[in-house]
Tab-separated table of C-alpha atoms and ligand atoms in Angstrom:
chain	number	residue	atom	x	y	z
A	237	MET	CA	177.401	-79.821	-58.709
A	238	GLN	CA	179.420	-76.623	-58.146
A	239	GLU	CA	179.535	-75.199	-61.661
A	240	ILE	CA	177.845	-75.416	-65.031
A	241	ARG	CA	178.690	-74.372	-68.605
A	242	LEU	CA	175.993	-73.464	-71.121
A	243	LYS	CA	175.708	-72.214	-74.675
A	244	ALA	CA	173.542	-69.113	-75.089
A	245	ARG	CA	172.543	-69.275	-78.756
A	246	ALA	CA	171.569	-66.309	-80.915
A	247	LYS	CA	168.403	-66.032	-83.018
A	248	ILE	CA	167.392	-64.580	-86.351
A	249	ASN	CA	163.906	-63.531	-87.480
A	250	LEU	CA	162.798	-65.216	-90.694
A	251	THR	CA	159.745	-62.964	-90.611
A	252	LEU	CA	158.868	-60.002	-88.400
A	253	ASP	CA	155.455	-58.376	-88.576
A	254	VAL	CA	153.938	-55.718	-86.339
A	255	THR	CA	150.157	-55.814	-86.304
A	256	GLY	CA	149.178	-53.355	-83.582
A	257	LYS	CA	150.034	-51.521	-80.415
A	258	GLN	CA	148.861	-52.169	-76.859
A	259	SER	CA	147.684	-49.317	-74.620
A	260	ASN	CA	150.907	-49.687	-72.569
A	261	GLY	CA	152.987	-48.887	-75.667
A	262	TYR	CA	154.140	-52.453	-76.400
A	263	HIS	CA	153.780	-53.528	-80.021
A	264	ILE	CA	151.883	-56.643	-81.040
A	265	VAL	CA	154.068	-58.785	-83.257
A	266	GLN	CA	154.041	-61.976	-85.267
A	267	MET	CA	157.456	-63.368	-86.056
A	268	ILE	CA	159.108	-66.623	-87.027
A	269	MET	CA	162.117	-67.044	-84.773
A	270	GLN	CA	165.019	-69.337	-85.570
A	271	THR	CA	168.000	-70.308	-83.423
A	272	ILE	CA	171.424	-70.222	-85.082
A	273	SER	CA	174.665	-71.956	-84.079
A	274	LEU	CA	176.432	-68.788	-82.947
A	275	TYR	CA	176.585	-68.694	-79.134
A	276	ASP	CA	178.015	-66.973	-76.069
A	277	ASP	CA	179.693	-69.242	-73.492
A	278	VAL	CA	178.041	-68.904	-70.107
A	279	TYR	CA	179.828	-70.283	-67.023
A	280	ILE	CA	178.071	-70.263	-63.654
A	281	LYS	CA	179.652	-71.207	-60.314
A	282	ARG	CA	178.331	-71.378	-56.732
A	283	ILE	CA	180.398	-69.217	-54.385
A	284	ASP	CA	180.319	-68.805	-50.604
A	285	LYS	CA	180.156	-65.009	-50.471
A	286	PRO	CA	176.435	-64.139	-50.840
A	287	ILE	CA	176.805	-61.832	-53.850
A	288	ILE	CA	176.206	-61.969	-57.599
A	289	ARG	CA	179.434	-61.333	-59.488
A	290	LEU	CA	179.568	-61.038	-63.275
A	291	LYS	CA	182.600	-60.967	-65.549
A	292	SER	CA	182.734	-60.736	-69.329
A	293	ASN	CA	185.329	-60.657	-72.090
A	294	LEU	CA	184.011	-57.251	-73.268
A	295	ASP	CA	185.333	-54.621	-70.880
A	296	TRP	CA	182.667	-52.069	-71.880
A	297	LEU	CA	179.679	-54.332	-71.237
A	298	PRO	CA	177.922	-53.580	-67.927
A	299	THR	CA	178.540	-56.196	-65.237
A	300	ASP	CA	175.970	-54.870	-62.762
A	301	GLU	CA	172.159	-54.989	-62.691
A	302	LYS	CA	172.103	-53.445	-66.191
A	303	ASN	CA	173.298	-56.757	-67.599
A	304	LEU	CA	170.479	-59.153	-68.456
A	305	ALA	CA	172.490	-62.131	-67.199
A	306	TYR	CA	172.846	-60.402	-63.815
A	307	LYS	CA	169.114	-59.616	-63.803
A	308	GLY	CA	168.307	-63.291	-64.435
A	309	ALA	CA	170.480	-64.401	-61.522
A	310	ARG	CA	168.988	-61.788	-59.196
A	311	LEU	CA	165.437	-62.739	-60.139
A	312	LEU	CA	165.966	-66.408	-59.252
A	313	ARG	CA	168.039	-65.633	-56.137
A	314	ASP	CA	165.373	-63.284	-54.746
A	315	THR	CA	162.336	-65.359	-55.773
A	316	PHE	CA	163.705	-68.640	-54.412
A	317	ASP	CA	165.718	-67.222	-51.536
A	318	ILE	CA	169.071	-68.616	-52.653
A	319	GLN	CA	171.547	-68.006	-49.819
A	320	GLU	CA	174.814	-68.791	-51.593
A	321	GLY	CA	176.577	-66.464	-54.006
A	322	ILE	CA	176.583	-66.766	-57.802
A	323	PHE	CA	179.543	-66.107	-60.093
A	324	ILE	CA	178.828	-65.742	-63.828
A	325	GLU	CA	181.346	-65.452	-66.619
A	326	LEU	CA	180.258	-64.511	-70.138
A	327	ASN	CA	182.414	-65.099	-73.176
A	328	LYS	CA	180.495	-63.048	-75.702
A	329	LYS	CA	180.712	-64.001	-79.368
A	330	ILE	CA	177.251	-62.774	-80.398
A	331	PRO	CA	177.572	-59.157	-81.593
A	332	VAL	CA	175.963	-56.783	-79.054
A	333	ALA	CA	172.910	-54.632	-79.897
A	334	ALA	CA	172.698	-56.368	-83.236
A	335	GLY	CA	169.136	-57.756	-83.462
A	336	LEU	CA	170.386	-61.245	-82.569
A	337	ALA	CA	169.029	-61.322	-78.976
A	338	GLY	CA	172.457	-61.835	-77.398
A	339	GLY	CA	171.486	-60.337	-74.043
A	340	SER	CA	168.227	-62.289	-73.911
A	341	ALA	CA	170.076	-65.506	-74.773
A	342	ASP	CA	172.556	-64.924	-71.917
A	343	CYS	CA	169.690	-64.269	-69.506
A	344	ALA	CA	167.868	-67.427	-70.671
A	345	ALA	CA	171.031	-69.507	-70.167
A	346	VAL	CA	171.480	-68.062	-66.660
A	347	LEU	CA	167.875	-68.952	-65.739
A	348	VAL	CA	168.279	-72.512	-67.086
A	349	GLY	CA	171.740	-72.876	-65.487
A	350	ILE	CA	170.783	-71.633	-62.009
A	351	ASN	CA	167.674	-73.834	-62.058
A	352	LYS	CA	169.965	-76.851	-62.550
A	353	LEU	CA	172.841	-75.748	-60.319
A	354	PHE	CA	170.631	-74.962	-57.318
A	355	HIS	CA	168.154	-77.809	-57.937
A	356	LEU	CA	165.179	-75.440	-58.092
A	357	GLY	CA	163.095	-78.001	-60.004
A	358	LEU	CA	161.372	-75.386	-62.194
A	359	SER	CA	159.757	-76.527	-65.444
A	360	LYS	CA	160.729	-74.883	-68.721
A	361	LYS	CA	157.258	-73.303	-68.803
A	362	ARG	CA	157.766	-71.761	-65.338
A	363	LEU	CA	161.213	-70.467	-66.313
A	364	MET	CA	159.644	-68.868	-69.395
A	365	GLU	CA	156.968	-67.187	-67.221
A	366	LEU	CA	159.692	-65.792	-64.980
A	367	GLY	CA	161.880	-64.783	-67.936
A	368	VAL	CA	159.231	-62.629	-69.618
A	369	GLN	CA	159.416	-60.240	-66.647
A	370	LEU	CA	162.910	-59.341	-67.851
A	371	GLY	CA	162.333	-59.199	-71.621
A	372	ALA	CA	159.895	-60.267	-74.334
A	373	ASP	CA	162.489	-62.411	-76.192
A	374	ILE	CA	163.630	-64.373	-73.126
A	375	PRO	CA	160.894	-67.059	-73.185
A	376	TYR	CA	161.858	-67.820	-76.801
A	377	CYS	CA	165.556	-68.012	-75.900
A	378	ILE	CA	164.638	-70.614	-73.255
A	379	LEU	CA	162.504	-72.569	-75.750
A	380	GLN	CA	164.940	-72.338	-78.734
A	381	GLY	CA	164.557	-73.926	-82.174
A	382	THR	CA	161.914	-72.750	-84.650
A	383	ALA	CA	158.858	-70.982	-83.244
A	384	VAL	CA	156.157	-68.492	-84.106
A	385	ALA	CA	156.169	-65.685	-81.540
A	386	GLU	CA	153.036	-63.581	-81.049
A	387	GLY	CA	151.656	-61.129	-78.484
A	388	ILE	CA	154.647	-59.015	-77.437
A	389	GLY	CA	156.832	-61.942	-78.545
A	390	GLU	CA	156.133	-64.139	-75.535
A	391	LYS	CA	153.250	-66.268	-76.931
A	392	LEU	CA	155.130	-69.110	-78.571
A	393	THR	CA	154.145	-71.918	-80.911
A	394	PRO	CA	157.007	-74.352	-81.494
A	395	ILE	CA	157.344	-75.603	-85.088
A	396	SER	CA	158.323	-79.212	-84.623
A	397	GLU	CA	159.540	-79.824	-88.214
A	398	GLY	CA	162.175	-77.136	-87.691
A	399	CYS	CA	163.843	-75.104	-90.403
A	400	PRO	CA	165.720	-76.880	-93.211
A	401	PHE	CA	169.460	-76.800	-92.725
A	402	CYS	CA	171.386	-74.031	-94.439
A	403	TYR	CA	174.221	-71.600	-93.842
A	404	VAL	CA	173.578	-68.134	-92.465
A	405	LEU	CA	175.849	-65.216	-93.330
A	406	LEU	CA	175.614	-62.438	-90.723
A	407	ALA	CA	176.873	-58.925	-91.439
A	408	LYS	CA	176.471	-56.173	-88.859
A	409	PRO	CA	176.928	-52.587	-90.049
A	410	ASN	CA	179.230	-50.632	-87.698
A	411	ILE	CA	176.308	-48.724	-86.188
A	412	SER	CA	174.130	-49.185	-83.117
A	413	VAL	CA	170.361	-49.009	-83.217
A	414	SER	CA	168.193	-49.102	-80.136
A	415	THR	CA	165.284	-51.542	-80.290
A	416	ALA	CA	163.016	-49.098	-78.429
A	417	SER	CA	163.679	-46.211	-80.833
A	418	VAL	CA	163.069	-48.383	-83.928
A	419	TYR	CA	159.652	-49.431	-82.599
A	420	GLN	CA	158.871	-45.832	-81.608
A	421	LYS	CA	159.540	-44.615	-85.144
A	422	LEU	CA	157.416	-47.305	-86.790
A	423	HIS	CA	154.282	-46.038	-88.559
A	424	LEU	CA	151.930	-48.992	-88.799
A	425	ASN	CA	149.709	-47.419	-91.486
A	426	GLU	CA	152.685	-46.806	-93.775
A	427	ILE	CA	153.776	-50.452	-94.000
A	428	LYS	CA	153.181	-51.603	-97.573
A	429	GLN	CA	154.535	-55.119	-97.394
A	430	HIS	CA	153.785	-57.504	-94.534
A	431	PRO	CA	155.359	-60.956	-94.259
A	432	ASN	CA	153.317	-63.992	-95.270
A	433	THR	CA	153.849	-66.082	-92.142
A	434	GLU	CA	151.604	-68.985	-93.241
A	435	GLN	CA	153.358	-69.305	-96.578
A	436	MET	CA	156.778	-69.194	-94.911
A	437	LEU	CA	155.751	-72.039	-92.584
A	438	PHE	CA	154.428	-74.020	-95.559
A	439	GLN	CA	157.678	-73.607	-97.537
A	440	MET	CA	159.651	-74.500	-94.427
A	441	LYS	CA	157.690	-77.749	-94.199
A	442	GLN	CA	158.466	-78.378	-97.879
A	443	LYS	CA	162.153	-77.678	-97.098
A	444	ASN	CA	162.145	-75.219	-99.993
A	445	ILE	CA	164.971	-72.846	-99.074
A	446	GLN	CA	164.702	-70.932	-102.357
A	447	GLU	CA	161.038	-70.048	-101.676
A	448	MET	CA	161.840	-69.322	-98.028
A	449	GLY	CA	164.473	-66.881	-99.250
A	450	ASN	CA	161.854	-65.050	-101.322
A	451	LEU	CA	159.552	-64.800	-98.298
A	452	LEU	CA	162.030	-63.313	-95.785
A	453	CYS	CA	160.439	-60.063	-94.614
A	454	ASN	CA	160.877	-57.634	-91.699
A	455	VAL	CA	158.599	-54.587	-91.386
A	456	LEU	CA	161.151	-52.813	-89.147
A	457	GLU	CA	163.269	-52.252	-92.265
A	458	THR	CA	160.778	-49.456	-93.102
A	459	VAL	CA	162.366	-47.572	-90.186
A	460	THR	CA	166.018	-48.607	-90.413
A	461	ILE	CA	166.654	-48.592	-94.188
A	462	PRO	CA	165.744	-44.904	-94.709
A	463	MET	CA	168.150	-44.113	-91.827
A	464	TYR	CA	170.953	-46.452	-92.849
A	465	LYS	CA	171.190	-47.143	-96.597
A	466	GLU	CA	173.943	-49.670	-95.858
A	467	ILE	CA	171.291	-52.161	-94.710
A	468	ALA	CA	169.702	-52.181	-98.195
A	469	LEU	CA	173.132	-52.307	-99.867
A	470	LEU	CA	174.168	-55.293	-97.743
A	471	LYS	CA	170.978	-57.143	-98.673
A	472	GLU	CA	171.547	-56.488	-102.382
A	473	LYS	CA	175.188	-57.556	-102.185
A	474	MET	CA	174.324	-60.810	-100.424
A	475	MET	CA	171.807	-61.594	-103.177
A	476	THR	CA	174.300	-60.972	-105.992
A	477	LEU	CA	176.794	-63.178	-104.120
A	478	GLY	CA	174.463	-66.176	-104.077
A	479	ALA	CA	172.134	-65.843	-101.069
A	480	LYS	CA	168.691	-67.441	-101.480
A	481	GLY	CA	167.291	-64.461	-99.596
A	482	SER	CA	168.471	-61.685	-97.321
A	483	VAL	CA	166.818	-59.530	-94.647
A	484	MET	CA	167.522	-57.552	-91.474
A	485	SER	CA	167.189	-59.487	-88.200
A	486	GLY	CA	165.027	-58.103	-85.364
A	487	SER	CA	165.408	-54.360	-84.927
A	488	GLY	CA	168.766	-54.567	-86.692
A	489	PRO	CA	171.148	-53.541	-87.801
A	490	THR	CA	172.468	-57.063	-88.617
A	491	VAL	CA	171.578	-58.309	-92.091
A	492	PHE	CA	171.625	-62.043	-92.761
A	493	GLY	CA	171.541	-64.127	-95.916
A	494	LEU	CA	170.568	-67.784	-96.311
A	495	PHE	CA	172.990	-69.899	-98.358
A	496	THR	CA	172.814	-73.569	-99.343
A	497	ASP	CA	176.488	-73.587	-100.354
A	498	LYS	CA	179.012	-73.178	-97.518
A	499	LEU	CA	181.852	-71.966	-99.749
A	500	LYS	CA	179.635	-69.339	-101.364
A	501	ALA	CA	178.653	-68.081	-97.918
A	502	ILE	CA	182.303	-67.842	-96.814
A	503	GLU	CA	183.356	-66.080	-100.019
A	504	ALA	CA	180.421	-63.665	-99.813
A	505	GLY	CA	181.400	-62.897	-96.205
A	506	GLN	CA	184.984	-62.109	-97.184
A	507	ILE	CA	183.897	-59.814	-100.027
A	508	ILE	CA	181.316	-58.009	-97.868
A	509	LYS	CA	183.689	-57.541	-94.917
A	510	LYS	CA	186.212	-55.858	-97.195
A	511	LYS	CA	183.813	-53.832	-99.330
A	512	PHE	CA	181.812	-52.409	-96.395
A	513	GLY	CA	184.715	-52.317	-93.906
A	514	LEU	CA	182.769	-54.302	-91.297
A	515	ARG	CA	184.010	-55.782	-88.016
A	516	ASP	CA	181.257	-58.334	-87.501
A	517	VAL	CA	180.833	-60.675	-90.452
A	518	LEU	CA	180.279	-64.343	-89.617
A	519	VAL	CA	179.141	-67.529	-91.299
A	520	THR	CA	177.009	-69.693	-89.042
A	521	LYS	CA	174.214	-72.281	-89.479
A	522	ILE	CA	170.584	-72.906	-88.705
A	523	TRP	CA	170.379	-74.714	-85.344
A	524	ASN	CA	167.449	-77.020	-84.597
A	525	LYS	CA	166.677	-78.810	-81.354
A	526	PRO	CA	167.278	-82.587	-81.273
A	527	GLN	CA	164.207	-84.364	-82.742
A	528	HIS	CA	162.915	-85.753	-79.401
A	529	LYS	CA	162.880	-82.299	-77.807
A	530	ARG	CA	160.993	-80.477	-80.548
A	531	ARG	CA	157.388	-80.901	-79.407
A	532	GLY	CA	155.798	-78.740	-76.713
A	533	PHE	CA	157.662	-77.000	-73.912
B	209	ATP	P1	167.127	-57.907	-79.279
B	209	ATP	O1	167.201	-58.530	-80.628
B	209	ATP	O2	166.508	-58.788	-78.201
B	209	ATP	O3	166.635	-56.489	-79.244
B	209	ATP	P2	169.861	-57.220	-79.491
B	209	ATP	O4	170.604	-58.343	-80.106
B	209	ATP	O5	169.455	-56.121	-80.412
B	209	ATP	O6	168.624	-57.807	-78.745
B	209	ATP	P3	171.581	-57.210	-77.202
B	209	ATP	O7	172.871	-57.758	-77.725
B	209	ATP	O8	170.764	-58.100	-76.350
B	209	ATP	O9	170.707	-56.579	-78.369
B	209	ATP	O10	171.986	-55.872	-76.407
B	209	ATP	C1	171.118	-54.787	-76.296
B	209	ATP	C2	171.549	-53.911	-75.111
B	209	ATP	O11	171.448	-54.675	-73.910
B	209	ATP	C3	172.974	-53.425	-75.196
B	209	ATP	O12	172.951	-52.032	-75.206
B	209	ATP	C4	173.687	-53.932	-73.947
B	209	ATP	O13	174.422	-52.954	-73.277
B	209	ATP	C5	172.563	-54.457	-73.060
B	209	ATP	N1	172.898	-55.761	-72.433
B	209	ATP	C6	172.555	-56.131	-71.201
B	209	ATP	N2	172.986	-57.362	-70.932
B	209	ATP	C7	173.622	-57.812	-72.021
B	209	ATP	C8	174.289	-59.029	-72.333
B	209	ATP	N3	174.400	-60.032	-71.463
B	209	ATP	N4	174.801	-59.158	-73.570
B	209	ATP	C9	174.675	-58.146	-74.467
B	209	ATP	N5	174.076	-56.976	-74.207
B	209	ATP	C10	173.552	-56.791	-72.996
């Protein structure tokens, strides 16, 4: 095999709670992660010249060691002494710096792809252990599906029932927020409403999308909403346009809404794009792993 093509899928957070802070500054979280159908195309090819070369459709995205996909390739090349060169091409469709883990998803796909292409024989668990060195969300992006993430996000419990199918409207305000600065500005003692993770998992099992909508909750909104009112306005608008619930994903600024009706989701997207003058408004879906792959790692 000389080349491989993979889909690097984005995630949303159905819940995001921060429960403490480690001495090294990392926050302790509890979040329900969910893969969605939106993906970047990742193409990997073996080349003779012993270099890592990265290309992407976004001319402003770094293509050197600052890119997480590059970092993933370098980690495996150096750890397993790969002598050949690696060419990676990213076709990015996941909005960047949006709270949708696009960079982590690309890195996860590169780790999985190089493992196959160079016959490294690494288990998923081993790839996840390697991936966490590059970012807390990378083990989840390797696992995919529905999972509870704890610790710094790397302790994962897969939820084998998965999330009930529904449509997901994504709307990214035209602003950039840095994940690190959002966590830095978070005041744990000022959080009034924490997500009810247990209840969310129960309603997910019941396939009750209406109740799940009511339980969507992200404590990082306490930082981002006072800074960017548009996040609250987008949530409200999605609700009046028929969403079962709406919340910010990750450290933002993307807001998503859950819809059971595809047409309503599309219409809401069109209205929101126009009203808020947004570039990135997309309707996608919940993505679950095939049934036989849902248990364990
Ligand atoms: P998370 O939810 O994990 O914080 P995010 O969706 O908020 O991630 P990303 O799209 O992963 O954010 O991008 C965050 C930063 O990482 C950007 O500033 C970008 O320059 C950098 N980056 C590095 N590699 C990539 C990549 N392959 N795709 C997108 N961004 C990347």
